[in-house]
PDB file of C-alpha atoms in Angstrom:
ATOM      1  CA  HIS G   1     -10.422  22.238 -13.480  1.00 47.00           C
ATOM      2  CA  TYR G   2      -9.345  19.058 -12.074  1.00 43.00           C
ATOM      3  CA  SER G   3     -12.193  16.986 -10.130  1.00 37.00           C
ATOM      4  CA  VAL G   4     -11.180  17.224  -6.288  1.00 32.00           C
ATOM      5  CA  ARG G   5     -13.247  13.950  -5.534  1.00 30.00           C
ATOM      6  CA  LEU G   6     -10.248  11.663  -5.564  1.00 31.00           C
ATOM      7  CA  LEU G   7     -10.380   7.991  -5.065  1.00 32.00           C
ATOM      8  CA  SER G   8      -7.981   6.193  -2.418  1.00 30.00           C
ATOM      9  CA  SER G   9      -6.844   4.007  -5.454  1.00 32.00           C
ATOM     10  CA  THR G  10      -6.896   4.118  -9.325  1.00 35.00           C
ATOM     11  CA  THR G  11      -9.450   1.163  -9.833  1.00 33.00           C
ATOM     12  CA  GLY G  12     -10.117  -0.739 -12.985  1.00 37.00           C
ATOM     13  CA  ILE G  13      -6.492  -0.250 -14.381  1.00 41.00           C
ATOM     14  CA  ASN G  14      -5.053  -3.485 -15.594  1.00 42.00           C
ATOM     15  CA  PRO G  15      -1.186  -3.491 -15.234  1.00 40.00           C
ATOM     16  CA  ARG G  16      -0.701  -5.944 -17.833  1.00 40.00           C
ATOM     17  CA  ALA G  17      -1.605  -5.109 -21.386  1.00 39.00           C
ATOM     18  CA  ALA G  18      -3.606  -7.508 -23.447  1.00 38.00           C
ATOM     19  CA  ALA G  19      -1.878  -9.750 -25.777  1.00 38.00           C
ATOM     20  CA  PRO G  20      -0.936  -8.068 -29.127  1.00 39.00           C
ATOM     21  CA  SER G  21      -3.487  -8.284 -31.794  1.00 37.00           C
ATOM     22  CA  ALA G  22      -2.869  -9.608 -35.150  1.00 32.00           C
ATOM     23  CA  THR G  23      -2.932  -6.046 -36.524  1.00 32.00           C
ATOM     24  CA  ALA G  24      -0.369  -4.683 -34.203  1.00 37.00           C
ATOM     25  CA  VAL G  25       2.052  -2.753 -35.943  1.00 39.00           C
ATOM     26  CA  GLU G  26       3.980  -1.217 -32.982  1.00 44.00           C
ATOM     27  CA  ASN G  27       7.248  -2.814 -33.533  1.00 43.00           C
ATOM     28  CA  ASP G  28       8.687  -3.636 -36.758  1.00 42.00           C
ATOM     29  CA  GLY G  29      11.470  -5.691 -35.256  1.00 40.00           C
ATOM     30  CA  SER G  30      14.405  -3.975 -36.812  1.00 40.00           C
ATOM     31  CA  PHE G  31      16.111  -2.752 -33.507  1.00 40.00           C
ATOM     32  CA  PRO G  32      18.564  -5.247 -32.228  1.00 41.00           C
ATOM     33  CA  ASP G  33      19.174  -5.571 -28.232  1.00 44.00           C
ATOM     34  CA  THR G  34      22.621  -4.064 -28.749  1.00 41.00           C
ATOM     35  CA  ASP G  35      21.396  -0.815 -29.879  1.00 59.00           C
ATOM     36  CA  MET G  36      21.660   2.088 -27.545  1.00 86.00           C
ATOM     37  CA  VAL G  37      17.982   2.241 -25.991  1.00 88.00           C
ATOM     38  CA  PRO G  38      16.551   5.744 -25.913  1.00 92.00           C
ATOM     39  CA  THR G  39      14.568   7.194 -23.099  1.00 92.00           C
ATOM     40  CA  PRO G  40      10.946   6.713 -23.429  1.00 94.00           C
ATOM     41  CA  LYS G  41       8.885   9.997 -22.795  1.00 96.00           C
ATOM     42  CA  VAL G  42       5.214  10.359 -22.317  1.00 97.00           C
ATOM     43  CA  ILE G  43       3.725  13.919 -21.992  1.00 97.00           C
ATOM     44  CA  ILE G  44       0.182  14.639 -20.877  1.00 98.00           C
ATOM     45  CA  ASP G  45      -0.493  18.250 -21.569  1.00 97.00           C
ATOM     46  CA  GLN G  46      -3.582  19.957 -20.205  1.00 96.00           C
ATOM     47  CA  ASP G  47      -2.579  23.423 -21.090  1.00 94.00           C
ATOM     48  CA  SER G  48      -1.793  23.667 -25.023  1.00 93.00           C
ATOM     49  CA  ASP G  49      -5.382  22.794 -26.238  1.00 95.00           C
ATOM     50  CA  PRO G  50      -8.624  24.087 -24.226  1.00 93.00           C
ATOM     51  CA  ASP G  51     -10.863  21.493 -25.719  1.00 95.00           C
ATOM     52  CA  ALA G  52      -8.731  18.331 -25.336  1.00 97.00           C
ATOM     53  CA  THR G  53      -6.051  16.451 -23.428  1.00 97.00           C
ATOM     54  CA  VAL G  54      -2.940  16.295 -25.727  1.00 97.00           C
ATOM     55  CA  VAL G  55      -0.596  13.283 -25.231  1.00 97.00           C
ATOM     56  CA  GLU G  56       2.900  12.916 -26.715  1.00 96.00           C
ATOM     57  CA  ILE G  57       4.833  10.016 -26.917  1.00 96.00           C
ATOM     58  CA  THR G  58       8.568   9.572 -27.810  1.00 95.00           C
ATOM     59  CA  PHE G  59      10.890   6.593 -27.785  1.00 94.00           C
ATOM     60  CA  GLY G  60      13.644   7.591 -30.270  1.00 90.00           C
ATOM     61  CA  ASP G  61      12.669   6.410 -33.807  1.00 87.00           C
ATOM     62  CA  ARG G  62      11.263   3.326 -32.627  1.00 89.00           C
ATOM     63  CA  LEU G  63       7.506   3.913 -32.545  1.00 87.00           C
ATOM     64  CA  GLY G  64       5.307   2.468 -35.280  1.00 81.00           C
ATOM     65  CA  ALA G  65       1.820   3.738 -36.028  1.00 80.00           C
ATOM     66  CA  LEU G  66       0.674   3.259 -32.383  1.00 91.00           C
ATOM     67  CA  LEU G  67      -2.761   1.927 -33.578  1.00 92.00           C
ATOM     68  CA  ASP G  68      -2.874  -0.586 -30.467  1.00 93.00           C
ATOM     69  CA  THR G  69      -2.197   2.300 -28.269  1.00 94.00           C
ATOM     70  CA  MET G  70      -4.943   4.318 -29.607  1.00 94.00           C
ATOM     71  CA  ASN G  71      -7.420   1.279 -29.396  1.00 94.00           C
ATOM     72  CA  ALA G  72      -6.426   0.650 -25.701  1.00 96.00           C
ATOM     73  CA  LEU G  73      -7.052   4.115 -25.074  1.00 96.00           C
ATOM     74  CA  LYS G  74     -10.403   4.023 -26.787  1.00 96.00           C
ATOM     75  CA  SER G  75     -11.365   1.135 -24.464  1.00 96.00           C
ATOM     76  CA  LEU G  76     -11.134   3.621 -21.520  1.00 96.00           C
ATOM     77  CA  GLY G  77     -14.211   5.566 -22.918  1.00 97.00           C
ATOM     78  CA  LEU G  78     -12.094   8.209 -24.962  1.00 98.00           C
ATOM     79  CA  ASN G  79     -12.084   9.708 -28.382  1.00 97.00           C
ATOM     80  CA  VAL G  80      -8.596   9.523 -29.688  1.00 96.00           C
ATOM     81  CA  THR G  81      -7.419  11.299 -32.884  1.00 92.00           C
ATOM     82  CA  LYS G  82      -3.825  11.412 -34.146  1.00 86.00           C
ATOM     83  CA  ALA G  83      -2.731  15.143 -33.988  1.00 81.00           C
ATOM     84  CA  ASN G  84       0.536  14.931 -35.880  1.00 89.00           C
ATOM     85  CA  VAL G  85       3.830  13.286 -35.872  1.00 89.00           C
ATOM     86  CA  TYR G  86       7.229  15.232 -36.242  1.00 88.00           C
ATOM     87  CA  LEU G  87      10.788  14.364 -35.936  1.00 89.00           C
ATOM     88  CA  ASP G  88      13.770  16.184 -34.384  1.00 88.00           C
ATOM     89  CA  SER G  89      16.963  15.294 -32.732  1.00 84.00           C
ATOM     90  CA  SER G  90      15.519  13.502 -29.876  1.00 82.00           C
ATOM     91  CA  GLY G  91      13.283  11.127 -32.327  1.00 84.00           C
ATOM     92  CA  LYS G  92       9.904  10.618 -33.540  1.00 90.00           C
ATOM     93  CA  HIS G  93       7.130  12.553 -31.576  1.00 92.00           C
ATOM     94  CA  ASN G  94       3.566  11.156 -31.966  1.00 94.00           C
ATOM     95  CA  LYS G  95       0.957  13.360 -30.637  1.00 95.00           C
ATOM     96  CA  PHE G  96      -2.916  12.470 -29.929  1.00 95.00           C
ATOM     97  CA  CYS G  97      -5.901  14.635 -28.922  1.00 97.00           C
ATOM     98  CA  ILE G  98      -8.023  12.839 -26.325  1.00 97.00           C
ATOM     99  CA  THR G  99     -11.447  13.770 -25.181  1.00 97.00           C
ATOM    100  CA  LYS G 100     -14.036  11.899 -23.056  1.00 97.00           C
ATOM    101  CA  ALA G 101     -16.302   9.939 -25.423  1.00 97.00           C
ATOM    102  CA  SER G 102     -19.362  10.594 -22.948  1.00 96.00           C
ATOM    103  CA  THR G 103     -19.073  14.532 -23.101  1.00 96.00           C
ATOM    104  CA  GLY G 104     -16.635  15.338 -25.873  1.00 96.00           C
ATOM    105  CA  ARG G 105     -14.516  17.254 -23.547  1.00 96.00           C
ATOM    106  CA  LYS G 106     -10.907  17.076 -22.227  1.00 96.00           C
ATOM    107  CA  VAL G 107     -10.197  14.799 -19.451  1.00 97.00           C
ATOM    108  CA  GLU G 108      -9.912  16.290 -16.156  1.00 94.00           C
ATOM    109  CA  GLU G 109     -10.235  13.527 -13.669  1.00 96.00           C
ATOM    110  CA  PRO G 110      -6.736  12.538 -12.125  1.00 96.00           C
ATOM    111  CA  GLU G 111      -7.623   8.868 -11.983  1.00 97.00           C
ATOM    112  CA  LEU G 112      -8.595   8.826 -15.786  1.00 97.00           C
ATOM    113  CA  LEU G 113      -5.263  10.576 -16.643  1.00 97.00           C
ATOM    114  CA  GLU G 114      -3.322   8.458 -14.570  1.00 97.00           C
ATOM    115  CA  ALA G 115      -5.050   5.356 -16.408  1.00 97.00           C
ATOM    116  CA  ILE G 116      -4.218   7.016 -19.727  1.00 98.00           C
ATOM    117  CA  ARG G 117      -0.455   7.366 -18.613  1.00 97.00           C
ATOM    118  CA  LEU G 118      -0.413   3.669 -17.410  1.00 96.00           C
ATOM    119  CA  THR G 119      -2.083   2.421 -20.464  1.00 96.00           C
ATOM    120  CA  ILE G 120       0.526   4.119 -22.979  1.00 96.00           C
ATOM    121  CA  ILE G 121       3.345   2.803 -20.728  1.00 95.00           C
ATOM    122  CA  ASN G 122       1.998  -0.436 -20.488  1.00 94.00           C
ATOM    123  CA  ASN G 123       1.604  -0.748 -24.468  1.00 93.00           C
ATOM    124  CA  LEU G 124       5.312   0.314 -24.410  1.00 93.00           C
ATOM    125  CA  LEU G 125       6.445  -2.339 -22.360  1.00 92.00           C
ATOM    126  CA  GLU G 126       4.303  -4.861 -24.375  1.00 92.00           C
ATOM    127  CA  PHE G 127       5.334  -3.705 -27.867  1.00 92.00           C
ATOM    128  CA  HIS G 128       8.761  -2.523 -27.018  1.00 92.00           C
ATOM    129  CA  PRO G 129       9.992  -4.761 -24.323  1.00 93.00           C
ATOM    130  CA  GLU G 130      13.521  -2.861 -24.403  1.00 91.00           C
ATOM    131  CA  SER G 131      12.017  -0.150 -22.887  1.00 92.00           C
ATOM    132  CA  SER G 132      11.595  -1.986 -19.502  1.00 92.00           C
ATOM    133  CA  SER G 133      14.929  -1.364 -18.287  1.00 91.00           C
ATOM    134  CA  GLN G 134      14.559   2.390 -19.209  1.00 92.00           C
ATOM    135  CA  LEU G 135      11.282   3.022 -17.412  1.00 94.00           C
ATOM    136  CA  ALA G 136      10.643   2.937 -13.640  1.00 90.00           C
ATOM    137  CA  MET G 137       7.273   1.108 -14.303  1.00 87.00           C
ATOM    138  CA  GLY G 138       9.711  -1.544 -15.824  1.00 87.00           C
ATOM    139  CA  ALA G 139      10.366  -2.671 -12.035  1.00 82.00           C
ATOM    140  CA  THR G 140       6.692  -3.409 -11.784  1.00 79.00           C
ATOM    141  CA  PHE G 141       5.219  -4.469 -14.965  1.00 79.00           C
ATOM    142  CA  GLY G 142       8.028  -5.148 -17.278  1.00 74.00           C
ATOM    143  CA  ALA G 143      10.387  -7.888 -18.478  1.00 75.00           C
ATOM    144  CA  GLU G 144      13.408  -6.258 -17.170  1.00 84.00           C
ATOM    145  CA  PRO G 145      13.833  -3.830 -14.159  1.00 83.00           C
ATOM    146  CA  PRO G 146      15.981  -0.847 -14.570  1.00 88.00           C
ATOM    147  CA  LYS G 147      19.851  -1.414 -13.896  1.00 86.00           C
ATOM    148  CA  VAL G 148      19.772   1.559 -11.963  1.00 85.00           C
ATOM    149  CA  THR G 149      17.486   3.003  -9.224  1.00 85.00           C
ATOM    150  CA  VAL G 150      16.542   6.516  -8.374  1.00 87.00           C
ATOM    151  CA  ASP G 151      16.933   7.878  -4.820  1.00 88.00           C
ATOM    152  CA  VAL G 152      13.808   9.608  -4.118  1.00 88.00           C
ATOM    153  CA  ASP G 153      15.525  12.039  -1.739  1.00 88.00           C
ATOM    154  CA  ILE G 154      17.966  13.180  -4.127  1.00 88.00           C
ATOM    155  CA  ALA G 155      15.618  13.231  -7.356  1.00 92.00           C
ATOM    156  CA  THR G 156      12.878  15.008  -5.766  1.00 95.00           C
ATOM    157  CA  ARG G 157      12.655  18.761  -6.476  1.00 96.00           C
ATOM    158  CA  ILE G 158       9.896  21.052  -5.742  1.00 97.00           C
ATOM    159  CA  ARG G 159       9.577  24.750  -6.861  1.00 97.00           C
ATOM    160  CA  VAL G 160       6.554  27.270  -6.375  1.00 97.00           C
ATOM    161  CA  HIS G 161       6.348  30.755  -7.595  1.00 96.00           C
ATOM    162  CA  ASP G 162       3.716  33.298  -8.654  1.00 94.00           C
ATOM    163  CA  ASP G 163       2.306  33.121 -12.229  1.00 94.00           C
ATOM    164  CA  GLY G 164       0.329  36.158 -12.248  1.00 92.00           C
ATOM    165  CA  PRO G 165      -2.099  37.611  -9.594  1.00 93.00           C
ATOM    166  CA  ASP G 166      -4.431  34.744  -9.762  1.00 96.00           C
ATOM    167  CA  ARG G 167      -2.456  31.559  -9.858  1.00 96.00           C
ATOM    168  CA  SER G 168       0.989  30.006  -8.876  1.00 98.00           C
ATOM    169  CA  LEU G 169       3.040  27.579 -10.757  1.00 98.00           C
ATOM    170  CA  LEU G 170       4.142  24.395  -8.982  1.00 98.00           C
ATOM    171  CA  HIS G 171       6.957  22.379 -10.537  1.00 98.00           C
ATOM    172  CA  VAL G 172       7.504  18.627  -8.983  1.00 97.00           C
ATOM    173  CA  GLU G 173      10.244  16.370 -10.271  1.00 97.00           C
ATOM    174  CA  THR G 174      10.619  13.034  -8.518  1.00 96.00           C
ATOM    175  CA  ALA G 175      11.150   9.281  -8.927  1.00 94.00           C
ATOM    176  CA  ASP G 176       8.326   7.805 -11.015  1.00 95.00           C
ATOM    177  CA  HIS G 177       5.827   5.052  -9.623  1.00 92.00           C
ATOM    178  CA  PRO G 178       2.133   3.752 -10.560  1.00 93.00           C
ATOM    179  CA  GLY G 179      -0.405   6.115  -9.171  1.00 94.00           C
ATOM    180  CA  LEU G 180       1.770   9.217  -8.732  1.00 95.00           C
ATOM    181  CA  LEU G 181      -0.266  11.646 -10.705  1.00 96.00           C
ATOM    182  CA  VAL G 182      -3.385  10.748  -8.392  1.00 96.00           C
ATOM    183  CA  GLU G 183      -1.560  11.091  -5.426  1.00 95.00           C
ATOM    184  CA  LEU G 184       0.155  14.390  -6.372  1.00 96.00           C
ATOM    185  CA  VAL G 185      -3.346  15.946  -6.990  1.00 96.00           C
ATOM    186  CA  LYS G 186      -4.815  14.480  -3.810  1.00 96.00           C
ATOM    187  CA  THR G 187      -1.947  15.860  -1.716  1.00 96.00           C
ATOM    188  CA  ILE G 188      -2.399  19.303  -3.079  1.00 97.00           C
ATOM    189  CA  THR G 189      -6.261  19.374  -2.929  1.00 97.00           C
ATOM    190  CA  ASP G 190      -6.229  17.991   0.790  1.00 96.00           C
ATOM    191  CA  ILE G 191      -4.644  21.372   1.894  1.00 96.00           C
ATOM    192  CA  ASN G 192      -7.707  23.298  -0.125  1.00 97.00           C
ATOM    193  CA  VAL G 193      -5.255  24.160  -2.935  1.00 98.00           C
ATOM    194  CA  ALA G 194      -7.078  24.127  -6.416  1.00 97.00           C
ATOM    195  CA  VAL G 195      -5.428  22.455  -9.424  1.00 96.00           C
ATOM    196  CA  GLU G 196      -6.329  24.307 -12.548  1.00 91.00           C
ATOM    197  CA  SER G 197      -4.250  22.865 -15.236  1.00 90.00           C
ATOM    198  CA  GLY G 198      -0.780  21.355 -16.059  1.00 93.00           C
ATOM    199  CA  GLU G 199       1.408  18.962 -17.575  1.00 97.00           C
ATOM    200  CA  PHE G 200       2.795  15.625 -16.343  1.00 97.00           C
ATOM    201  CA  ASP G 201       5.869  14.091 -17.949  1.00 97.00           C
ATOM    202  CA  THR G 202       6.997  10.572 -17.732  1.00 96.00           C
ATOM    203  CA  GLU G 203      10.687  10.583 -18.742  1.00 96.00           C
ATOM    204  CA  GLY G 204      12.338   7.286 -18.073  1.00 94.00           C
ATOM    205  CA  LEU G 205      12.779   6.901 -14.256  1.00 95.00           C
ATOM    206  CA  LEU G 206      11.604  10.286 -13.505  1.00 96.00           C
ATOM    207  CA  ALA G 207       8.370  12.167 -13.378  1.00 97.00           C
ATOM    208  CA  LYS G 208       8.155  15.842 -13.921  1.00 97.00           C
ATOM    209  CA  ALA G 209       4.759  17.678 -13.028  1.00 97.00           C
ATOM    210  CA  LYS G 210       3.780  21.333 -13.528  1.00 97.00           C
ATOM    211  CA  PHE G 211       0.853  22.321 -12.167  1.00 97.00           C
ATOM    212  CA  HIS G 212      -1.008  25.960 -12.200  1.00 97.00           C
ATOM    213  CA  VAL G 213      -2.541  26.112  -8.681  1.00 98.00           C
ATOM    214  CA  SER G 214      -4.680  28.614  -6.639  1.00 97.00           C
ATOM    215  CA  TYR G 215      -6.205  29.393  -3.438  1.00 97.00           C
ATOM    216  CA  LYS G 216      -9.673  30.886  -3.440  1.00 96.00           C
ATOM    217  CA  GLY G 217      -9.066  31.936  -6.819  1.00 95.00           C
ATOM    218  CA  LYS G 218      -5.919  33.881  -6.183  1.00 97.00           C
ATOM    219  CA  ALA G 219      -2.043  33.284  -6.251  1.00 97.00           C
ATOM    220  CA  LEU G 220      -0.612  31.186  -3.140  1.00 97.00           C
ATOM    221  CA  ILE G 221       1.281  33.537  -0.617  1.00 97.00           C
ATOM    222  CA  LYS G 222       4.575  32.748   0.389  1.00 96.00           C
ATOM    223  CA  PRO G 223       3.442  30.660   3.739  1.00 97.00           C
ATOM    224  CA  LEU G 224       1.115  28.677   1.719  1.00 97.00           C
ATOM    225  CA  GLN G 225       3.671  28.013  -1.022  1.00 97.00           C
ATOM    226  CA  GLN G 226       5.861  26.629   1.776  1.00 97.00           C
ATOM    227  CA  VAL G 227       3.076  24.366   3.200  1.00 97.00           C
ATOM    228  CA  LEU G 228       2.469  22.937  -0.222  1.00 97.00           C
ATOM    229  CA  ALA G 229       6.088  22.303  -0.845  1.00 96.00           C
ATOM    230  CA  ASN G 230       6.484  20.622   2.741  1.00 95.00           C
ATOM    231  CA  SER G 231       3.291  18.386   2.144  1.00 96.00           C
ATOM    232  CA  LEU G 232       4.454  17.236  -1.334  1.00 96.00           C
ATOM    233  CA  ARG G 233       8.037  16.580   0.127  1.00 94.00           C
ATOM    234  CA  TYR G 234       6.693  14.562   3.116  1.00 93.00           C
ATOM    235  CA  TYR G 235       4.370  12.418   0.938  1.00 92.00           C
ATOM    236  CA  LEU G 236       7.145  11.845  -1.823  1.00 91.00           C
ATOM    237  CA  ARG G 237       9.953  10.863   0.657  1.00 84.00           C
ATOM    238  CA  ARG G 238       7.970   8.980   3.187  1.00 71.00           C
ATOM    239  CA  PRO G 239       9.485   5.273   3.308  1.00 47.00           C
ATOM    240  CA  THR G 240       6.676   3.251   2.058  1.00 48.00           C
ATOM    241  CA  THR G 241       3.959   3.871  -0.843  1.00 44.00           C
ATOM    242  CA  GLU G 242       1.090   1.629  -1.562  1.00 46.00           C
ATOM    243  CA  GLU G 243       1.842   0.816  -5.053  1.00 43.00           C
ATOM    244  CA  ALA G 244      -0.036  -2.319  -5.094  1.00 38.00           C
ATOM    245  CA  SER G 245      -3.122  -0.275  -4.818  1.00 38.00           C
ATOM    246  CA  PHE G 246      -2.625   0.993  -8.533  1.00 36.00           C
TER     247      PHE G 246
END
């Protein structure tokens, strides 16, 4: 279960990656700027493995061995092992299994999950600067901001439905920004809804979350589903977000 002891900001996250080490093998330099830049994707999966947080990174066929990304994650106090690499029509998928070094268990704290997400995106921006124009984070941390912006009112979609008698499934799609994962979980738990597990995808300018949620061990009744959707919609569409806190 996610921890409900949430901080008001994700402290300790450096928005700028360390300088590339001499052993960096992320980018082989073979991709000219004129190439069509693929959409970067980062998936944080809490569902598929009961003992580890699974992270998947895709950026067309441009990713190298990601050794520096693994080392950056280890600096957060994590054990990181490469699960597998596979190719499909969308490119090269790199999967990692992550556990906390202190406990050997999967990561459950929203703040640390957000730190993992920002660390991976930060390294993408560092080693693949061409990804900056494809990522929402490029406007904050990258060399080149996205050429288009997402209207949060249009982009935001929220759905809640039953997923058995003991839990409901919440889907959220919205414009991405730093600290979003933490704020989503905080907004949910502030109305006493428990977040049990889920998946958080960063896909270019958008974030797509899927959370299993419950209230007192049961699926959410329809009125509470509406309260949850309204609370999230209010947070996501309010005119200002204190991104500088993250």
